[in-house]
Amino acid sequence: NGRVSNIKVMAPVGGGCTQEAIRLLQMIRWMPGIKNNLAVRTFMNLDIEFKLPENSEINMFENRQMN
């Protein structure tokens, strides 16, 4: 049906960025893969880049993810 499922984060970013990326991916409706005229699950690997404005005064801190 084009809905994203089974999202796996390879490198969490922190600061809410990882959660926001997941939220946005879940909003997208993709064209499902087709095999033998049937919709099938597919696999996709996406790189998502976050950038701060160049003149940003936001302090950068080391990412300390807790597992």
PDB file of C-alpha atoms in Angstrom:
ATOM      1  CA  ASN A   1       0.000   0.000   0.000  1.00  0.00           C
ATOM      2  CA  GLY A   2       3.036   2.296  -0.033  1.00  0.00           C
ATOM      3  CA  ARG A   3       3.306   2.825   3.714  1.00  0.00           C
ATOM      4  CA  VAL A   4       6.763   2.732   5.299  1.00  0.00           C
ATOM      5  CA  SER A   5       7.363   0.021   7.893  1.00  0.00           C
ATOM      6  CA  ASN A   6      10.257  -1.595   9.746  1.00  0.00           C
ATOM      7  CA  ILE A   7      12.379   1.570   9.863  1.00  0.00           C
ATOM      8  CA  LYS A   8      15.888   0.900  11.157  1.00  0.00           C
ATOM      9  CA  VAL A   9      18.147   3.788  12.140  1.00  0.00           C
ATOM     10  CA  MET A  10      21.793   3.053  11.403  1.00  0.00           C
ATOM     11  CA  ALA A  11      23.342   6.144  13.049  1.00  0.00           C
ATOM     12  CA  PRO A  12      21.099   8.097  15.457  1.00  0.00           C
ATOM     13  CA  VAL A  13      21.743  11.832  15.465  1.00  0.00           C
ATOM     14  CA  GLY A  14      20.088  12.999  18.678  1.00  0.00           C
ATOM     15  CA  GLY A  15      18.484  16.321  19.504  1.00  0.00           C
ATOM     16  CA  GLY A  16      15.176  15.067  18.099  1.00  0.00           C
ATOM     17  CA  CYS A  17      16.573  14.755  14.562  1.00  0.00           C
ATOM     18  CA  THR A  18      16.276  10.967  14.449  1.00  0.00           C
ATOM     19  CA  GLN A  19      12.655  11.052  15.617  1.00  0.00           C
ATOM     20  CA  GLU A  20      11.807  13.780  13.105  1.00  0.00           C
ATOM     21  CA  ALA A  21      13.354  11.821  10.241  1.00  0.00           C
ATOM     22  CA  ILE A  22      11.274   8.767  11.206  1.00  0.00           C
ATOM     23  CA  ARG A  23       8.123  10.882  11.492  1.00  0.00           C
ATOM     24  CA  LEU A  24       8.638  12.360   8.024  1.00  0.00           C
ATOM     25  CA  LEU A  25       9.394   8.986   6.439  1.00  0.00           C
ATOM     26  CA  GLN A  26       6.183   7.566   7.899  1.00  0.00           C
ATOM     27  CA  MET A  27       4.186  10.372   6.262  1.00  0.00           C
ATOM     28  CA  ILE A  28       5.385   9.508   2.745  1.00  0.00           C
ATOM     29  CA  ARG A  29       3.315   7.178   0.573  1.00  0.00           C
ATOM     30  CA  TRP A  30       5.611   5.345  -1.826  1.00  0.00           C
ATOM     31  CA  MET A  31       4.745   3.376  -4.927  1.00  0.00           C
ATOM     32  CA  PRO A  32       4.944  -0.271  -3.809  1.00  0.00           C
ATOM     33  CA  GLY A  33       7.219  -2.676  -5.628  1.00  0.00           C
ATOM     34  CA  ILE A  34       5.464  -4.816  -8.233  1.00  0.00           C
ATOM     35  CA  LYS A  35       6.286  -8.470  -8.941  1.00  0.00           C
ATOM     36  CA  ASN A  36       4.081 -10.685 -11.090  1.00  0.00           C
ATOM     37  CA  ASN A  37       1.500  -7.872 -11.143  1.00  0.00           C
ATOM     38  CA  LEU A  38       1.257  -7.901  -7.314  1.00  0.00           C
ATOM     39  CA  ALA A  39       2.371  -5.253  -4.833  1.00  0.00           C
ATOM     40  CA  VAL A  40       5.341  -6.532  -2.806  1.00  0.00           C
ATOM     41  CA  ARG A  41       7.531  -5.202  -0.008  1.00  0.00           C
ATOM     42  CA  THR A  42      10.781  -3.588  -1.028  1.00  0.00           C
ATOM     43  CA  PHE A  43      13.883  -2.392   0.802  1.00  0.00           C
ATOM     44  CA  MET A  44      15.348   1.093   0.568  1.00  0.00           C
ATOM     45  CA  ASN A  45      18.352   2.677   2.242  1.00  0.00           C
ATOM     46  CA  LEU A  46      18.151   6.481   2.600  1.00  0.00           C
ATOM     47  CA  ASP A  47      20.729   8.979   3.812  1.00  0.00           C
ATOM     48  CA  ILE A  48      19.196  12.023   5.486  1.00  0.00           C
ATOM     49  CA  GLU A  49      21.349  15.082   6.054  1.00  0.00           C
ATOM     50  CA  PHE A  50      20.591  17.775   8.642  1.00  0.00           C
ATOM     51  CA  LYS A  51      22.147  21.219   8.311  1.00  0.00           C
ATOM     52  CA  LEU A  52      22.110  24.226  10.613  1.00  0.00           C
ATOM     53  CA  PRO A  53      22.033  27.701   9.085  1.00  0.00           C
ATOM     54  CA  GLU A  54      25.535  29.045   8.503  1.00  0.00           C
ATOM     55  CA  ASN A  55      25.000  31.986  10.864  1.00  0.00           C
ATOM     56  CA  SER A  56      23.468  29.806  13.581  1.00  0.00           C
ATOM     57  CA  GLU A  57      24.448  30.556  17.163  1.00  0.00           C
ATOM     58  CA  ILE A  58      23.321  27.142  18.378  1.00  0.00           C
ATOM     59  CA  ASN A  59      25.939  25.431  20.525  1.00  0.00           C
ATOM     60  CA  MET A  60      27.045  22.027  19.301  1.00  0.00           C
ATOM     61  CA  PHE A  61      27.340  19.197  21.819  1.00  0.00           C
ATOM     62  CA  GLU A  62      28.665  15.692  21.452  1.00  0.00           C
ATOM     63  CA  ASN A  63      25.965  13.143  20.621  1.00  0.00           C
ATOM     64  CA  ARG A  64      25.531  10.966  23.719  1.00  0.00           C
ATOM     65  CA  GLN A  65      22.877   8.428  22.759  1.00  0.00           C
ATOM     66  CA  MET A  66      21.816   6.025  25.494  1.00  0.00           C
ATOM     67  CA  ASN A  67      20.936   2.481  24.501  1.00  0.00           C
TER      68      ASN A  67
END
